[in-house]
mmCIF file of C-alpha atoms and ligand atoms in Angstrom:
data_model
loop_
_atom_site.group_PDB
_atom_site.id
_atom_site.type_symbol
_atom_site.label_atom_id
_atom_site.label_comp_id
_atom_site.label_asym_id
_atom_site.label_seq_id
_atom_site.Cartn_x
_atom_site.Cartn_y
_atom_site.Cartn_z
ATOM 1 C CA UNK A 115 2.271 -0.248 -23.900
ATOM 2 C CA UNK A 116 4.271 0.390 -21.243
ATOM 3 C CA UNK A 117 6.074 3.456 -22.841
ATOM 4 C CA UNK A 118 3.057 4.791 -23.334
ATOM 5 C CA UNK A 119 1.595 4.117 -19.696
ATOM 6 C CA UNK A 120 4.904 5.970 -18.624
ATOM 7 C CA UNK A 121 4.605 8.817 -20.839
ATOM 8 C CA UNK A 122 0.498 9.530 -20.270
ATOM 9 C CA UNK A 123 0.944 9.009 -16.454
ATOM 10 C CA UNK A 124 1.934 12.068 -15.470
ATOM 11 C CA UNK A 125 -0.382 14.145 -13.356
ATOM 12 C CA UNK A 126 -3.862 12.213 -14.494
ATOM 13 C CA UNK A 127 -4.007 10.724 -10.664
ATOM 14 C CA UNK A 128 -6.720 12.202 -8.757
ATOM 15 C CA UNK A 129 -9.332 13.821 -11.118
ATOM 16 C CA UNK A 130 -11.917 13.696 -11.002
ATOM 17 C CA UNK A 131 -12.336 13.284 -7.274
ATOM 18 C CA UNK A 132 -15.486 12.189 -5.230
ATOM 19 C CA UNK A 133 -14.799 13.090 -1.338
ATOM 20 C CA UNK A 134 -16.893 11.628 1.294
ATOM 21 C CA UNK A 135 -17.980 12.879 4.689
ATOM 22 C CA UNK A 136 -18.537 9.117 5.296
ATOM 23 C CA UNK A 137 -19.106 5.738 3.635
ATOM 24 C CA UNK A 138 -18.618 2.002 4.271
ATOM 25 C CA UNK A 139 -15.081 1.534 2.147
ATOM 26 C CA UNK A 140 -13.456 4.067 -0.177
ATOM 27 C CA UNK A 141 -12.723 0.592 -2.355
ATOM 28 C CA UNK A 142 -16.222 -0.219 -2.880
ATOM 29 C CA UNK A 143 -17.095 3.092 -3.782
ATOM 30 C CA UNK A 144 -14.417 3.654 -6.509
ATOM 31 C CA UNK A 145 -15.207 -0.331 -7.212
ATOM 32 C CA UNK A 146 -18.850 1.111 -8.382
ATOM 33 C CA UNK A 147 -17.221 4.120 -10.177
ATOM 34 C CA UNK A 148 -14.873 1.701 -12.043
ATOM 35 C CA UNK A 149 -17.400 -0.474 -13.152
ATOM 36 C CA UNK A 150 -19.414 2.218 -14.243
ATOM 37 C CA UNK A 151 -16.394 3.599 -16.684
ATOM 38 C CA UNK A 152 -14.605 6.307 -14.539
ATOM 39 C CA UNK A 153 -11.398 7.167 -16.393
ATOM 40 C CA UNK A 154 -8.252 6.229 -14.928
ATOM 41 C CA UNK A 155 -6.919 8.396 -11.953
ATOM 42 C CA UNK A 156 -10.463 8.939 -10.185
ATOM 43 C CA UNK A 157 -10.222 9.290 -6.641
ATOM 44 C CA UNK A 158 -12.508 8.739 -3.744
ATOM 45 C CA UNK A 159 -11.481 10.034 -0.546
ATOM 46 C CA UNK A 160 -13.575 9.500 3.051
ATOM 47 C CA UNK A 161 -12.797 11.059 6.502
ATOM 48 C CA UNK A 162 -14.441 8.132 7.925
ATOM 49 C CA UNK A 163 -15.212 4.843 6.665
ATOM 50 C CA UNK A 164 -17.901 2.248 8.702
ATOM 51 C CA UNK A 165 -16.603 -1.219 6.925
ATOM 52 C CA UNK A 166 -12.882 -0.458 5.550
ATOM 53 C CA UNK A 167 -11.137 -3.418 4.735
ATOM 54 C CA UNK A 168 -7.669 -4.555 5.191
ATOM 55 C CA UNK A 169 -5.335 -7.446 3.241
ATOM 56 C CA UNK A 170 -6.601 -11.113 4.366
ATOM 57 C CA UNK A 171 -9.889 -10.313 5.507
ATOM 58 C CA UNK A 172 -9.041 -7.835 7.892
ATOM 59 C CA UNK A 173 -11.287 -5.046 8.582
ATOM 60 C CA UNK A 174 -9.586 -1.459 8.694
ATOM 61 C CA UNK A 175 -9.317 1.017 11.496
ATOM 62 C CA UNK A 176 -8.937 4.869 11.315
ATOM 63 C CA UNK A 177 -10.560 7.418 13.489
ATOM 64 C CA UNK A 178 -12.268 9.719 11.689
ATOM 65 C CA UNK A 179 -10.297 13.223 10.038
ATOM 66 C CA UNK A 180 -7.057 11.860 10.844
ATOM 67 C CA UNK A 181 -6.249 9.618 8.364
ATOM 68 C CA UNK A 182 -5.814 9.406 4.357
ATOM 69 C CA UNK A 183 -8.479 6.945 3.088
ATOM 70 C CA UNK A 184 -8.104 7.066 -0.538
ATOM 71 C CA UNK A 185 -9.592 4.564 -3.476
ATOM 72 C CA UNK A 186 -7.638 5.086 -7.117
ATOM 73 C CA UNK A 187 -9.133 3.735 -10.302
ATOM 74 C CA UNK A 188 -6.274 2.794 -12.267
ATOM 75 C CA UNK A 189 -6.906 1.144 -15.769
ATOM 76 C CA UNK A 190 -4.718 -1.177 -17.671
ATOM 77 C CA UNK A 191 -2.514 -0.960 -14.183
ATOM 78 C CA UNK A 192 1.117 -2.277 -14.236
ATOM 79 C CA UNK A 193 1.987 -5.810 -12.242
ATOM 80 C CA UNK A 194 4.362 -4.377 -9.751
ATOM 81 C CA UNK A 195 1.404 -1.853 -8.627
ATOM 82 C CA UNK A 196 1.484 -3.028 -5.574
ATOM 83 C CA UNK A 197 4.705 -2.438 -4.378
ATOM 84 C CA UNK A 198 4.553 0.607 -6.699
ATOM 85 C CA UNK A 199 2.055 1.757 -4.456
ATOM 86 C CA UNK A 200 4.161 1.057 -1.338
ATOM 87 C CA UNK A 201 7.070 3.017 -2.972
ATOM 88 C CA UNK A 202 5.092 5.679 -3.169
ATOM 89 C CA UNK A 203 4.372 5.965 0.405
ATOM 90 C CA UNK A 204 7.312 5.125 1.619
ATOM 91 C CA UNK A 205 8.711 8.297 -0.300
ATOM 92 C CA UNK A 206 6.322 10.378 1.535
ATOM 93 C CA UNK A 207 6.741 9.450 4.853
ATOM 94 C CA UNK A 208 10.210 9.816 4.561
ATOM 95 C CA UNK A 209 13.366 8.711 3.547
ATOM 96 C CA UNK A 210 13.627 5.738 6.896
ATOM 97 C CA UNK A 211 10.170 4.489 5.839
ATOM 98 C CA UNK A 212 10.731 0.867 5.044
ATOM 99 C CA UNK A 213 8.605 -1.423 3.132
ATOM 100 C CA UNK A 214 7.502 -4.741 4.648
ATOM 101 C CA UNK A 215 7.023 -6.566 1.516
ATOM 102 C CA UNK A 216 4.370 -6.993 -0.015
ATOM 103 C CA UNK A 217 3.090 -3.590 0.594
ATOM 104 C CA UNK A 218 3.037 -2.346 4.546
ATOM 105 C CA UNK A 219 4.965 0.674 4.704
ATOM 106 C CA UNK A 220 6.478 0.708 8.117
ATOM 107 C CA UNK A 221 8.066 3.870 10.218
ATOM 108 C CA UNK A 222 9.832 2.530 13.092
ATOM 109 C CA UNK A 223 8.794 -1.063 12.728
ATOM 110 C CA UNK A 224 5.350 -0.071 13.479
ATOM 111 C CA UNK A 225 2.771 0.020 9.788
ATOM 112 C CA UNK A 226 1.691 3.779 9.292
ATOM 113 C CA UNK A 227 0.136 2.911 6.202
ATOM 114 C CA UNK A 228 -1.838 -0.127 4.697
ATOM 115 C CA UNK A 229 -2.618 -1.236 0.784
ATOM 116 C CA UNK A 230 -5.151 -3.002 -0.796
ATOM 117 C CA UNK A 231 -5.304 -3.369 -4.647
ATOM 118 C CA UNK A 232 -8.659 -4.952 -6.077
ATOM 119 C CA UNK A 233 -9.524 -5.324 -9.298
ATOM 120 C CA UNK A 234 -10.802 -7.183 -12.629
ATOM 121 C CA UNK A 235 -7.856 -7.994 -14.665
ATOM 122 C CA UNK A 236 -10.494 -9.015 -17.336
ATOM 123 C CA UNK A 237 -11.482 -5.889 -17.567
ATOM 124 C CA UNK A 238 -8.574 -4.051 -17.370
ATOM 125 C CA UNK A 239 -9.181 -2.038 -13.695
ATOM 126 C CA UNK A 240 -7.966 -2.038 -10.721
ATOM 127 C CA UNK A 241 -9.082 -0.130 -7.688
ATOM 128 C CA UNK A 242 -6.130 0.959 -5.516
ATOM 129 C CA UNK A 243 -7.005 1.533 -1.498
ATOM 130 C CA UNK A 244 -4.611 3.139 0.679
ATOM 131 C CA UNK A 245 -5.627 4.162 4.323
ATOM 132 C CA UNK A 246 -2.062 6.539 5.558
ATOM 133 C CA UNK A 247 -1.956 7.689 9.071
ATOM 134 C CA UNK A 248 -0.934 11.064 8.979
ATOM 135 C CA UNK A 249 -2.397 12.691 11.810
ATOM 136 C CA UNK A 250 -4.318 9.994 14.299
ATOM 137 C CA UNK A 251 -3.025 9.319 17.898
ATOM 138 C CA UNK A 252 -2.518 5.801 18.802
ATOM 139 C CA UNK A 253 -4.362 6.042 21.883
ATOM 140 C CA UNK A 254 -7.258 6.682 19.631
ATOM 141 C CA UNK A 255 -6.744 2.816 17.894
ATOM 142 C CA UNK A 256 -8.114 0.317 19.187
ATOM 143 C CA UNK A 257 -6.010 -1.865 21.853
ATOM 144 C CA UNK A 258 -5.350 -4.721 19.699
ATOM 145 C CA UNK A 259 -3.655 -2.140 16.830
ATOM 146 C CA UNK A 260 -1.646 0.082 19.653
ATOM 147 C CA UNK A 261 1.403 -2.108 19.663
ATOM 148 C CA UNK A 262 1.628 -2.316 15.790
ATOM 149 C CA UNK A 263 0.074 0.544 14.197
ATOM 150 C CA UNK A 264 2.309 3.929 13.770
ATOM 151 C CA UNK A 265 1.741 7.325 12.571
ATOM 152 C CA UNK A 266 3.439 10.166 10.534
ATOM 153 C CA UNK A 267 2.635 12.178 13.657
ATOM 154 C CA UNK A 268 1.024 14.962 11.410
ATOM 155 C CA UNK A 269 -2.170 17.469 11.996
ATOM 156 C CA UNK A 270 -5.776 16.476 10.419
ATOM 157 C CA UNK A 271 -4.745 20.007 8.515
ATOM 158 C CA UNK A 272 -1.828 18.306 6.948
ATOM 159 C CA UNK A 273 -4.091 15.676 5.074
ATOM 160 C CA UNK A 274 -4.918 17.492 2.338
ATOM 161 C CA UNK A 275 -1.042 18.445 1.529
ATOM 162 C CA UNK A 276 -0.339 14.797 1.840
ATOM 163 C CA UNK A 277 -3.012 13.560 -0.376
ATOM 164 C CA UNK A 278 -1.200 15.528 -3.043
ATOM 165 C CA UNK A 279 2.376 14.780 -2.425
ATOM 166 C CA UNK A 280 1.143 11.217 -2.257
ATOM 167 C CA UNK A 281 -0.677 11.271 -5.685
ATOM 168 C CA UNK A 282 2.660 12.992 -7.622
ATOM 169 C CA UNK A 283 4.674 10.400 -5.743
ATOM 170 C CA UNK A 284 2.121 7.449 -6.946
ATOM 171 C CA UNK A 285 2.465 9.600 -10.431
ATOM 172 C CA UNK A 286 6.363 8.877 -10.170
ATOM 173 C CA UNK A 287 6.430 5.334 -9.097
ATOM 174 C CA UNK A 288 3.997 4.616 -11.949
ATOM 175 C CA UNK A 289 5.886 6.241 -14.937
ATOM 176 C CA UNK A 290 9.385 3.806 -13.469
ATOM 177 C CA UNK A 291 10.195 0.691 -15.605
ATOM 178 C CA UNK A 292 10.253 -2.547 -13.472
ATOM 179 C CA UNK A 293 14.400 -2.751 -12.817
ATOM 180 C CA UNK A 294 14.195 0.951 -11.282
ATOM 181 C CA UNK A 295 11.296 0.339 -9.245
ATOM 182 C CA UNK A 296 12.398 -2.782 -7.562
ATOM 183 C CA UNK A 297 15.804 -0.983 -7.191
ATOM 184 C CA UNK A 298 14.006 1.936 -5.245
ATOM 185 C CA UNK A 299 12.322 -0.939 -3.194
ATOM 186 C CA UNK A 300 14.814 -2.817 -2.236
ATOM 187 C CA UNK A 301 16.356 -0.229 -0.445
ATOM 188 C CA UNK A 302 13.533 0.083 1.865
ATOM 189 C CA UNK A 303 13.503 -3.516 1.719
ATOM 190 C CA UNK A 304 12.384 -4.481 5.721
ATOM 191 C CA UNK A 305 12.677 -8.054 5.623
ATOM 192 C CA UNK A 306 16.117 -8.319 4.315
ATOM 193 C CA UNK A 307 17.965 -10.859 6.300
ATOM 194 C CA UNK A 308 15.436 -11.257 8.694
ATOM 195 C CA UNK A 309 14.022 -14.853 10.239
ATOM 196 C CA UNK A 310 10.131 -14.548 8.746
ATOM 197 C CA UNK A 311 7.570 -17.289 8.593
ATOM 198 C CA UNK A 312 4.423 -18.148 5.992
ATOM 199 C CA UNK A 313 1.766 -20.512 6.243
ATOM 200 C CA UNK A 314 3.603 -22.740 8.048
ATOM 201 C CA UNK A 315 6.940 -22.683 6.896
ATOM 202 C CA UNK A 316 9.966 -20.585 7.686
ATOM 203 C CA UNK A 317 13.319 -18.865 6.171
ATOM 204 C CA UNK A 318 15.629 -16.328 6.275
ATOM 205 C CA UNK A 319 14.274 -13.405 3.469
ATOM 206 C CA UNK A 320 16.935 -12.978 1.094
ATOM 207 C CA UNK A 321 15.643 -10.237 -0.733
ATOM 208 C CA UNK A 322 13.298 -9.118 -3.942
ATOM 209 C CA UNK A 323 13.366 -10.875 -6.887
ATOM 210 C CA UNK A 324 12.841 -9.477 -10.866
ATOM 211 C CA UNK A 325 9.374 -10.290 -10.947
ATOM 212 C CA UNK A 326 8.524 -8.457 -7.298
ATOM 213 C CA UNK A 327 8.676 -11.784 -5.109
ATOM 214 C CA UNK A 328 10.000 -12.202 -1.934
ATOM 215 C CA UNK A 329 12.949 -14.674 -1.777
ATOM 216 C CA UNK A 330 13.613 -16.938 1.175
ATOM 217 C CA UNK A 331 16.145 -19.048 1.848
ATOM 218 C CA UNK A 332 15.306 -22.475 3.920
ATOM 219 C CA UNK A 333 16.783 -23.955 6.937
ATOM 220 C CA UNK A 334 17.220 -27.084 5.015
ATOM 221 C CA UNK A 335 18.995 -25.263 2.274
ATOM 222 C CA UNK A 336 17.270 -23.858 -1.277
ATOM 223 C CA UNK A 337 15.534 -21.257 -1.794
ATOM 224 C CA UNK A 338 11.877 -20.300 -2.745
ATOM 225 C CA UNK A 339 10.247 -17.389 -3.915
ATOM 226 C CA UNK A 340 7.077 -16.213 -2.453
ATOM 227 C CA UNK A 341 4.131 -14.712 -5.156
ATOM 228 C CA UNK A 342 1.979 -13.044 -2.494
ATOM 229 C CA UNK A 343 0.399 -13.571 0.842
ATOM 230 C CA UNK A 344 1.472 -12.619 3.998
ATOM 231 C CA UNK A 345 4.840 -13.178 5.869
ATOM 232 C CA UNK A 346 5.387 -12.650 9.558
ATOM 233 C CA UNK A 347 8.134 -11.103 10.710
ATOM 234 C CA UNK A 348 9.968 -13.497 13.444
ATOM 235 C CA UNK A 349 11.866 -11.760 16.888
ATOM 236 C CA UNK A 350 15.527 -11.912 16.327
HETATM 237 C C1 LIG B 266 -3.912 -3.695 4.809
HETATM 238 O O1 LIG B 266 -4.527 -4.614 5.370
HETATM 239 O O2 LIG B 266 -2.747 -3.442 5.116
HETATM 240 C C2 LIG B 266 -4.581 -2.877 3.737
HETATM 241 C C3 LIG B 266 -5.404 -1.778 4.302
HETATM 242 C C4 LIG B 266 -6.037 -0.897 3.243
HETATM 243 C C5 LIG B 266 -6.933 0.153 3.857
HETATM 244 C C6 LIG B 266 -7.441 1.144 2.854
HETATM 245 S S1 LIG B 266 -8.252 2.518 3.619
HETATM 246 C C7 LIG B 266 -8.841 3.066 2.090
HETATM 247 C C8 LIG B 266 -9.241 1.835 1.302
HETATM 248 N N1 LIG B 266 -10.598 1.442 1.598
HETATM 249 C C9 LIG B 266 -10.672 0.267 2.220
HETATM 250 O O3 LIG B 266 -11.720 -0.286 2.592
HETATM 251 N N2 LIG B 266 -9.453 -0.242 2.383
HETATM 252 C C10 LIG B 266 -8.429 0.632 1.814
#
């Protein structure tokens, strides 16, 4: 199955595409398009969207024609999509783009790009959000996301270019068998060696393991392997 996911992946991203002046989330519009039996690869786009939502409950900012906000169907999608999908986007914005893992693509330490992958294993679909800041000024964030939030420092006429060098590097990540993808992740591995903390608990990260989970080792010695969530990174 996998052989043939590789082999049929190639170039299918992104057609046929549904692009939006404005809407409430790209996700729940490609949600609707899912459910109603788009093919794999459709692809909503919005330049603005009123309710976009982040990881955790988080809502999602972007000011309008400045940003890549972008919903994927993907059927019968791999398990590593997620950090696929932050390989892919770290490739684009460039080669000292790291990836905070899970899936926040960082430039600088600050997150130029954000991931959200929601779906119905059951039925074989998952929708793939990614909101990119290519072109938007930070000053146009609001003040709680100016310290955090980066940018590729683009124009709003370099989004469409963008959208396709993203989609053909989303096509590449795809077709990559598991050890070469979490080889090409690890070394844009952020967290490595770093102090981080989840859900009350702390460690030192100690890197990715097989199955795409973060590894931390404990102050009171061990190790454990985090699934998903959401790790903090600590000052050092
Ligand atoms: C995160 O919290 O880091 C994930 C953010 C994902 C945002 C994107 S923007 C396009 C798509 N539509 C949404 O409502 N969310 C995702």
């Amino acid at each position: 199955m996998d052989e043939v996911r590789r082999a049929g992946a190639v170039a299918r991203l992104g057609r046929p595409r549904l692009h939006l002046r404005a809407t409430t989330s790209t996700n729940d519009r490609a949600r609707a398009l899912a459910q109603a039996g788009a093919p794999h690869g459709t692809l909503v786009t919005a330049a603005e969207q009123s309710a976009g939502r982040g990881r955790q409950g988080r809502t999602w900012s972007a000011p309008p024609g400045h940003a890549l906000l972008l919903s994927i169907v993907l059927r019968d999608p791999p398990t590593l999509l997620p950090l696929a999908a932050a390989l892919a986007v770290a490739g684009v914005a460039g080669s000292h783009a790291q990836i905070k893992w899970p899936n926040d693509v960082l430039v600088d330490g600050r997150k130029i790009a954000g991931i959200l992958a929601e779906g119905r294993p059951q039925d074989g679909w998952v929708v793939l959000g990614i909101g990119l800041n290519v072109a938007l000024r930070i000053q146009d964030l609001p003040p709680e996301l100016r310290d955090t939030a980066g940018t590729l420092g683009l124009t709003p006429a370099d989004l469409e270019p963008t959208l396709d060098r993203l989609l053909a590097a989303l096509e590449r990540a795809l077709a990559l068998d598991a050890p070469a993808l979490l080889d090409a992740y690890r070394d844009r591995d952020a967290l490595r060696d770093r102090e981080v903390s989840w859900a009350g608990s702390r460690g030192r990260a100690a890197g990715i393991d097989g199955e795409g989970r973060l590894i931390v080792e404990l102050p009171e010695g061990g190790r454990t392997a985090l699934n998903a969530g959401e790790v903090h990174l600590e000052r050092s």
